[in-house]
Amino acid sequence: MVNGKPITLRKGDLIILDTNVIHSVDMTGLNDIMLNLLINKEYFNNSFFNQLDSENIMADFLLHALYESHKYNTYLIFNTEENEFIHNIICKLALELISPDLNSTAITDSCLIILFSELLRIYKAQEKTKENNLPKQTKISIDIANYISSNYETITLASAAEHFHFTPNYFSNIVKKYTGKNFKD
């Protein structure tokens, strides 16, 4: 159940839930296997968005899920049954999380980047007849997050605003809107 609506997942389906989406799982079958991965906001802020192209649906979805969840409460479903590569990535990811070993964090990070990138390819293949352009505000917010992350040691409100050709006040408002934090935080 997602937002009160029954959803049947088939073998190989992968569902990504927005932050705070109300969901539950009915009784599963004897041969059903379900993995539930919870990823916190800090993970995406600190490393993930730097790896994704700012012009993709996955970055858009994650950005809304992390910072505007009170508006959307959505989810994405991917059927990956025929995709052995994704199956192998998920198995490797699960192994690294269940039995951590040397460099498990780096391997886990890499698996997640590859997984989300492959899911993006699946999405684009499924939606190739539609044109999916991100709103300009979403592109800017991802660029801002990447810029702050890359320059956090020397950045000032004035220098960041100047980089994006905004006034400091407007830039500060954008940061607050998309992160819920002020620029200094």
PDB file of C-alpha atoms in Angstrom:
ATOM      1  CA  MET A   1       0.000   0.000   0.000  1.00  0.00           C
ATOM      2  CA  VAL A   2       1.355   3.411  -0.965  1.00  0.00           C
ATOM      3  CA  ASN A   3      -0.638   6.470   0.086  1.00  0.00           C
ATOM      4  CA  GLY A   4      -3.658   4.219   0.655  1.00  0.00           C
ATOM      5  CA  LYS A   5      -3.474   2.743  -2.854  1.00  0.00           C
ATOM      6  CA  PRO A   6      -2.757  -0.972  -3.343  1.00  0.00           C
ATOM      7  CA  ILE A   7       0.259  -1.661  -5.551  1.00  0.00           C
ATOM      8  CA  THR A   8       1.263  -5.127  -6.670  1.00  0.00           C
ATOM      9  CA  LEU A   9       4.953  -5.583  -7.245  1.00  0.00           C
ATOM     10  CA  ARG A  10       6.137  -8.372  -9.509  1.00  0.00           C
ATOM     11  CA  LYS A  11       9.412 -10.246  -9.610  1.00  0.00           C
ATOM     12  CA  GLY A  12      12.201  -7.784 -10.303  1.00  0.00           C
ATOM     13  CA  ASP A  13      10.198  -4.658  -9.489  1.00  0.00           C
ATOM     14  CA  LEU A  14      12.034  -1.917  -7.674  1.00  0.00           C
ATOM     15  CA  ILE A  15      10.119   0.875  -5.978  1.00  0.00           C
ATOM     16  CA  ILE A  16      11.658   4.120  -4.766  1.00  0.00           C
ATOM     17  CA  LEU A  17       9.539   6.000  -2.264  1.00  0.00           C
ATOM     18  CA  ASP A  18       9.592   9.719  -1.661  1.00  0.00           C
ATOM     19  CA  THR A  19      10.465  10.905   1.850  1.00  0.00           C
ATOM     20  CA  ASN A  20       7.669  10.315   4.390  1.00  0.00           C
ATOM     21  CA  VAL A  21       5.392   8.431   1.983  1.00  0.00           C
ATOM     22  CA  ILE A  22       2.884   6.415   3.987  1.00  0.00           C
ATOM     23  CA  HIS A  23       3.323   2.781   2.997  1.00  0.00           C
ATOM     24  CA  SER A  24       2.929  -0.758   4.284  1.00  0.00           C
ATOM     25  CA  VAL A  25       3.599  -4.270   3.056  1.00  0.00           C
ATOM     26  CA  ASP A  26       0.951  -6.986   3.014  1.00  0.00           C
ATOM     27  CA  MET A  27       1.803 -10.576   3.743  1.00  0.00           C
ATOM     28  CA  THR A  28       4.422 -11.885   1.339  1.00  0.00           C
ATOM     29  CA  GLY A  29       4.615 -15.308  -0.236  1.00  0.00           C
ATOM     30  CA  LEU A  30       6.941 -18.102   0.851  1.00  0.00           C
ATOM     31  CA  ASN A  31       9.384 -17.435  -1.999  1.00  0.00           C
ATOM     32  CA  ASP A  32       9.200 -13.641  -1.900  1.00  0.00           C
ATOM     33  CA  ILE A  33      12.330 -11.657  -1.134  1.00  0.00           C
ATOM     34  CA  MET A  34      12.169  -7.965  -0.343  1.00  0.00           C
ATOM     35  CA  LEU A  35      15.032  -5.609   0.444  1.00  0.00           C
ATOM     36  CA  ASN A  36      14.322  -2.301   2.142  1.00  0.00           C
ATOM     37  CA  LEU A  37      17.135   0.238   1.860  1.00  0.00           C
ATOM     38  CA  LEU A  38      16.841   3.480   3.806  1.00  0.00           C
ATOM     39  CA  ILE A  39      19.153   6.243   2.654  1.00  0.00           C
ATOM     40  CA  ASN A  40      19.437   9.453   4.658  1.00  0.00           C
ATOM     41  CA  LYS A  41      19.521  12.973   3.245  1.00  0.00           C
ATOM     42  CA  GLU A  42      23.130  13.556   4.234  1.00  0.00           C
ATOM     43  CA  TYR A  43      24.286  10.737   1.951  1.00  0.00           C
ATOM     44  CA  PHE A  44      22.724  12.440  -1.052  1.00  0.00           C
ATOM     45  CA  ASN A  45      23.947  15.879  -0.014  1.00  0.00           C
ATOM     46  CA  ASN A  46      27.538  14.838   0.598  1.00  0.00           C
ATOM     47  CA  SER A  47      28.338  12.590  -2.333  1.00  0.00           C
ATOM     48  CA  PHE A  48      25.492  11.496  -4.508  1.00  0.00           C
ATOM     49  CA  PHE A  49      24.364  14.636  -6.361  1.00  0.00           C
ATOM     50  CA  ASN A  50      27.938  15.373  -7.431  1.00  0.00           C
ATOM     51  CA  GLN A  51      27.852  12.165  -9.460  1.00  0.00           C
ATOM     52  CA  LEU A  52      24.509  12.676 -11.213  1.00  0.00           C
ATOM     53  CA  ASP A  53      23.859  14.870 -14.216  1.00  0.00           C
ATOM     54  CA  SER A  54      21.663  17.781 -13.193  1.00  0.00           C
ATOM     55  CA  GLU A  55      19.398  17.197 -16.184  1.00  0.00           C
ATOM     56  CA  ASN A  56      17.877  13.851 -15.270  1.00  0.00           C
ATOM     57  CA  ILE A  57      14.640  12.604 -13.780  1.00  0.00           C
ATOM     58  CA  MET A  58      16.369  10.691 -10.979  1.00  0.00           C
ATOM     59  CA  ALA A  59      18.092  13.809  -9.681  1.00  0.00           C
ATOM     60  CA  ASP A  60      14.778  15.672  -9.981  1.00  0.00           C
ATOM     61  CA  PHE A  61      12.869  12.987  -8.077  1.00  0.00           C
ATOM     62  CA  LEU A  62      15.484  12.736  -5.342  1.00  0.00           C
ATOM     63  CA  LEU A  63      15.725  16.478  -4.963  1.00  0.00           C
ATOM     64  CA  HIS A  64      11.958  16.732  -4.452  1.00  0.00           C
ATOM     65  CA  ALA A  65      11.947  13.678  -2.173  1.00  0.00           C
ATOM     66  CA  LEU A  66      14.631  15.149   0.039  1.00  0.00           C
ATOM     67  CA  TYR A  67      13.615  18.785   0.210  1.00  0.00           C
ATOM     68  CA  GLU A  68      10.000  19.153  -0.815  1.00  0.00           C
ATOM     69  CA  SER A  69       8.395  15.943   0.454  1.00  0.00           C
ATOM     70  CA  HIS A  70       5.460  17.758   1.977  1.00  0.00           C
ATOM     71  CA  LYS A  71       4.338  18.686  -1.551  1.00  0.00           C
ATOM     72  CA  TYR A  72       4.734  15.457  -3.517  1.00  0.00           C
ATOM     73  CA  ASN A  73       4.463  12.101  -1.643  1.00  0.00           C
ATOM     74  CA  THR A  74       5.212  10.116  -4.789  1.00  0.00           C
ATOM     75  CA  TYR A  75       7.095   7.022  -5.839  1.00  0.00           C
ATOM     76  CA  LEU A  76       8.799   5.506  -8.874  1.00  0.00           C
ATOM     77  CA  ILE A  77       8.483   1.855  -9.938  1.00  0.00           C
ATOM     78  CA  PHE A  78      10.937   0.102 -12.245  1.00  0.00           C
ATOM     79  CA  ASN A  79      10.544  -3.400 -13.633  1.00  0.00           C
ATOM     80  CA  THR A  80      14.046  -4.821 -13.665  1.00  0.00           C
ATOM     81  CA  GLU A  81      13.251  -8.536 -13.957  1.00  0.00           C
ATOM     82  CA  GLU A  82      15.025  -8.849 -17.308  1.00  0.00           C
ATOM     83  CA  ASN A  83      17.989  -6.712 -16.245  1.00  0.00           C
ATOM     84  CA  GLU A  84      20.647  -9.071 -14.900  1.00  0.00           C
ATOM     85  CA  PHE A  85      23.074  -6.186 -14.408  1.00  0.00           C
ATOM     86  CA  ILE A  86      20.753  -4.437 -11.931  1.00  0.00           C
ATOM     87  CA  HIS A  87      20.097  -7.758 -10.205  1.00  0.00           C
ATOM     88  CA  ASN A  88      23.862  -8.242  -9.760  1.00  0.00           C
ATOM     89  CA  ILE A  89      24.356  -4.670  -8.482  1.00  0.00           C
ATOM     90  CA  ILE A  90      21.587  -5.116  -5.894  1.00  0.00           C
ATOM     91  CA  CYS A  91      23.063  -8.452  -4.786  1.00  0.00           C
ATOM     92  CA  LYS A  92      26.518  -6.869  -4.424  1.00  0.00           C
ATOM     93  CA  LEU A  93      25.020  -3.916  -2.550  1.00  0.00           C
ATOM     94  CA  ALA A  94      23.168  -6.261  -0.164  1.00  0.00           C
ATOM     95  CA  LEU A  95      26.315  -8.329   0.404  1.00  0.00           C
ATOM     96  CA  GLU A  96      28.380  -5.243   1.256  1.00  0.00           C
ATOM     97  CA  LEU A  97      25.690  -4.017   3.671  1.00  0.00           C
ATOM     98  CA  ILE A  98      25.160  -7.400   5.352  1.00  0.00           C
ATOM     99  CA  SER A  99      28.827  -8.429   5.552  1.00  0.00           C
ATOM    100  CA  PRO A 100      30.999  -5.318   5.459  1.00  0.00           C
ATOM    101  CA  ASP A 101      34.635  -5.836   4.513  1.00  0.00           C
ATOM    102  CA  LEU A 102      37.587  -3.719   3.466  1.00  0.00           C
ATOM    103  CA  ASN A 103      36.372  -0.716   1.390  1.00  0.00           C
ATOM    104  CA  SER A 104      32.697  -1.651   1.813  1.00  0.00           C
ATOM    105  CA  THR A 105      31.677   2.007   2.084  1.00  0.00           C
ATOM    106  CA  ALA A 106      33.328   2.889  -1.227  1.00  0.00           C
ATOM    107  CA  ILE A 107      31.842  -0.180  -2.905  1.00  0.00           C
ATOM    108  CA  THR A 108      28.379   0.595  -1.492  1.00  0.00           C
ATOM    109  CA  ASP A 109      28.609   4.198  -2.734  1.00  0.00           C
ATOM    110  CA  SER A 110      29.680   2.999  -6.177  1.00  0.00           C
ATOM    111  CA  CYS A 111      26.900   0.424  -6.337  1.00  0.00           C
ATOM    112  CA  LEU A 112      24.290   3.064  -5.490  1.00  0.00           C
ATOM    113  CA  ILE A 113      25.608   5.436  -8.168  1.00  0.00           C
ATOM    114  CA  ILE A 114      25.560   2.634 -10.734  1.00  0.00           C
ATOM    115  CA  LEU A 115      22.108   1.456  -9.617  1.00  0.00           C
ATOM    116  CA  PHE A 116      20.509   4.900  -9.878  1.00  0.00           C
ATOM    117  CA  SER A 117      22.264   5.551 -13.197  1.00  0.00           C
ATOM    118  CA  GLU A 118      20.975   2.284 -14.620  1.00  0.00           C
ATOM    119  CA  LEU A 119      17.476   3.036 -13.344  1.00  0.00           C
ATOM    120  CA  LEU A 120      17.692   6.350 -15.149  1.00  0.00           C
ATOM    121  CA  ARG A 121      18.517   4.485 -18.374  1.00  0.00           C
ATOM    122  CA  ILE A 122      15.504   2.234 -17.870  1.00  0.00           C
ATOM    123  CA  TYR A 123      13.288   5.234 -17.224  1.00  0.00           C
ATOM    124  CA  LYS A 124      14.527   7.023 -20.324  1.00  0.00           C
ATOM    125  CA  ALA A 125      14.003   3.893 -22.416  1.00  0.00           C
ATOM    126  CA  GLN A 126      10.427   3.564 -21.115  1.00  0.00           C
ATOM    127  CA  GLU A 127       9.700   7.232 -21.665  1.00  0.00           C
ATOM    128  CA  LYS A 128      11.548   7.814 -24.945  1.00  0.00           C
ATOM    129  CA  THR A 129       8.358   8.967 -26.632  1.00  0.00           C
ATOM    130  CA  LYS A 130       7.919  11.713 -24.037  1.00  0.00           C
ATOM    131  CA  GLU A 131      10.222  14.658 -23.593  1.00  0.00           C
ATOM    132  CA  ASN A 132      11.171  15.068 -19.947  1.00  0.00           C
ATOM    133  CA  ASN A 133      12.842  18.384 -19.266  1.00  0.00           C
ATOM    134  CA  LEU A 134      13.473  19.443 -15.704  1.00  0.00           C
ATOM    135  CA  PRO A 135      12.086  22.750 -14.612  1.00  0.00           C
ATOM    136  CA  LYS A 136      14.747  25.450 -14.651  1.00  0.00           C
ATOM    137  CA  GLN A 137      14.480  25.845 -10.853  1.00  0.00           C
ATOM    138  CA  THR A 138      15.373  22.181 -10.308  1.00  0.00           C
ATOM    139  CA  LYS A 139      18.456  22.423 -12.524  1.00  0.00           C
ATOM    140  CA  ILE A 140      19.596  25.541 -10.710  1.00  0.00           C
ATOM    141  CA  SER A 141      19.054  24.000  -7.279  1.00  0.00           C
ATOM    142  CA  ILE A 142      21.149  20.930  -8.179  1.00  0.00           C
ATOM    143  CA  ASP A 143      23.881  23.176  -9.599  1.00  0.00           C
ATOM    144  CA  ILE A 144      23.818  25.266  -6.413  1.00  0.00           C
ATOM    145  CA  ALA A 145      24.051  22.191  -4.180  1.00  0.00           C
ATOM    146  CA  ASN A 146      27.010  20.907  -6.187  1.00  0.00           C
ATOM    147  CA  TYR A 147      28.715  24.309  -6.134  1.00  0.00           C
ATOM    148  CA  ILE A 148      28.315  24.674  -2.359  1.00  0.00           C
ATOM    149  CA  SER A 149      29.524  21.115  -1.803  1.00  0.00           C
ATOM    150  CA  SER A 150      32.611  21.688  -3.957  1.00  0.00           C
ATOM    151  CA  ASN A 151      33.501  25.098  -2.474  1.00  0.00           C
ATOM    152  CA  TYR A 152      32.271  24.888   1.111  1.00  0.00           C
ATOM    153  CA  GLU A 153      35.678  25.742   2.616  1.00  0.00           C
ATOM    154  CA  THR A 154      35.969  29.167   0.958  1.00  0.00           C
ATOM    155  CA  ILE A 155      32.462  30.062  -0.174  1.00  0.00           C
ATOM    156  CA  THR A 156      30.610  33.151   1.041  1.00  0.00           C
ATOM    157  CA  LEU A 157      27.029  34.133   0.407  1.00  0.00           C
ATOM    158  CA  ALA A 158      28.184  37.027  -1.765  1.00  0.00           C
ATOM    159  CA  SER A 159      30.609  34.931  -3.837  1.00  0.00           C
ATOM    160  CA  ALA A 160      28.075  32.157  -4.381  1.00  0.00           C
ATOM    161  CA  ALA A 161      25.348  34.603  -5.365  1.00  0.00           C
ATOM    162  CA  GLU A 162      27.750  36.332  -7.757  1.00  0.00           C
ATOM    163  CA  HIS A 163      28.721  32.984  -9.311  1.00  0.00           C
ATOM    164  CA  PHE A 164      25.068  32.343 -10.192  1.00  0.00           C
ATOM    165  CA  HIS A 165      24.329  35.975 -11.108  1.00  0.00           C
ATOM    166  CA  PHE A 166      21.833  36.405  -8.261  1.00  0.00           C
ATOM    167  CA  THR A 167      21.591  38.950  -5.515  1.00  0.00           C
ATOM    168  CA  PRO A 168      22.726  37.589  -2.134  1.00  0.00           C
ATOM    169  CA  ASN A 169      19.194  37.897  -0.744  1.00  0.00           C
ATOM    170  CA  TYR A 170      17.640  35.953  -3.658  1.00  0.00           C
ATOM    171  CA  PHE A 171      20.372  33.308  -3.490  1.00  0.00           C
ATOM    172  CA  SER A 172      19.816  32.908   0.238  1.00  0.00           C
ATOM    173  CA  ASN A 173      16.085  32.419  -0.355  1.00  0.00           C
ATOM    174  CA  ILE A 174      16.745  29.711  -2.974  1.00  0.00           C
ATOM    175  CA  VAL A 175      19.040  27.818  -0.603  1.00  0.00           C
ATOM    176  CA  LYS A 176      16.446  28.025   2.183  1.00  0.00           C
ATOM    177  CA  LYS A 177      13.632  26.910  -0.135  1.00  0.00           C
ATOM    178  CA  TYR A 178      15.377  23.790  -1.401  1.00  0.00           C
ATOM    179  CA  THR A 179      17.271  22.686   1.692  1.00  0.00           C
ATOM    180  CA  GLY A 180      15.243  24.008   4.584  1.00  0.00           C
ATOM    181  CA  LYS A 181      18.472  25.461   5.984  1.00  0.00           C
ATOM    182  CA  ASN A 182      19.944  28.907   5.752  1.00  0.00           C
ATOM    183  CA  PHE A 183      23.139  29.475   3.769  1.00  0.00           C
ATOM    184  CA  LYS A 184      25.411  29.513   6.830  1.00  0.00           C
ATOM    185  CA  ASP A 185      24.056  26.144   8.021  1.00  0.00           C
TER     186      ASP A 185
END
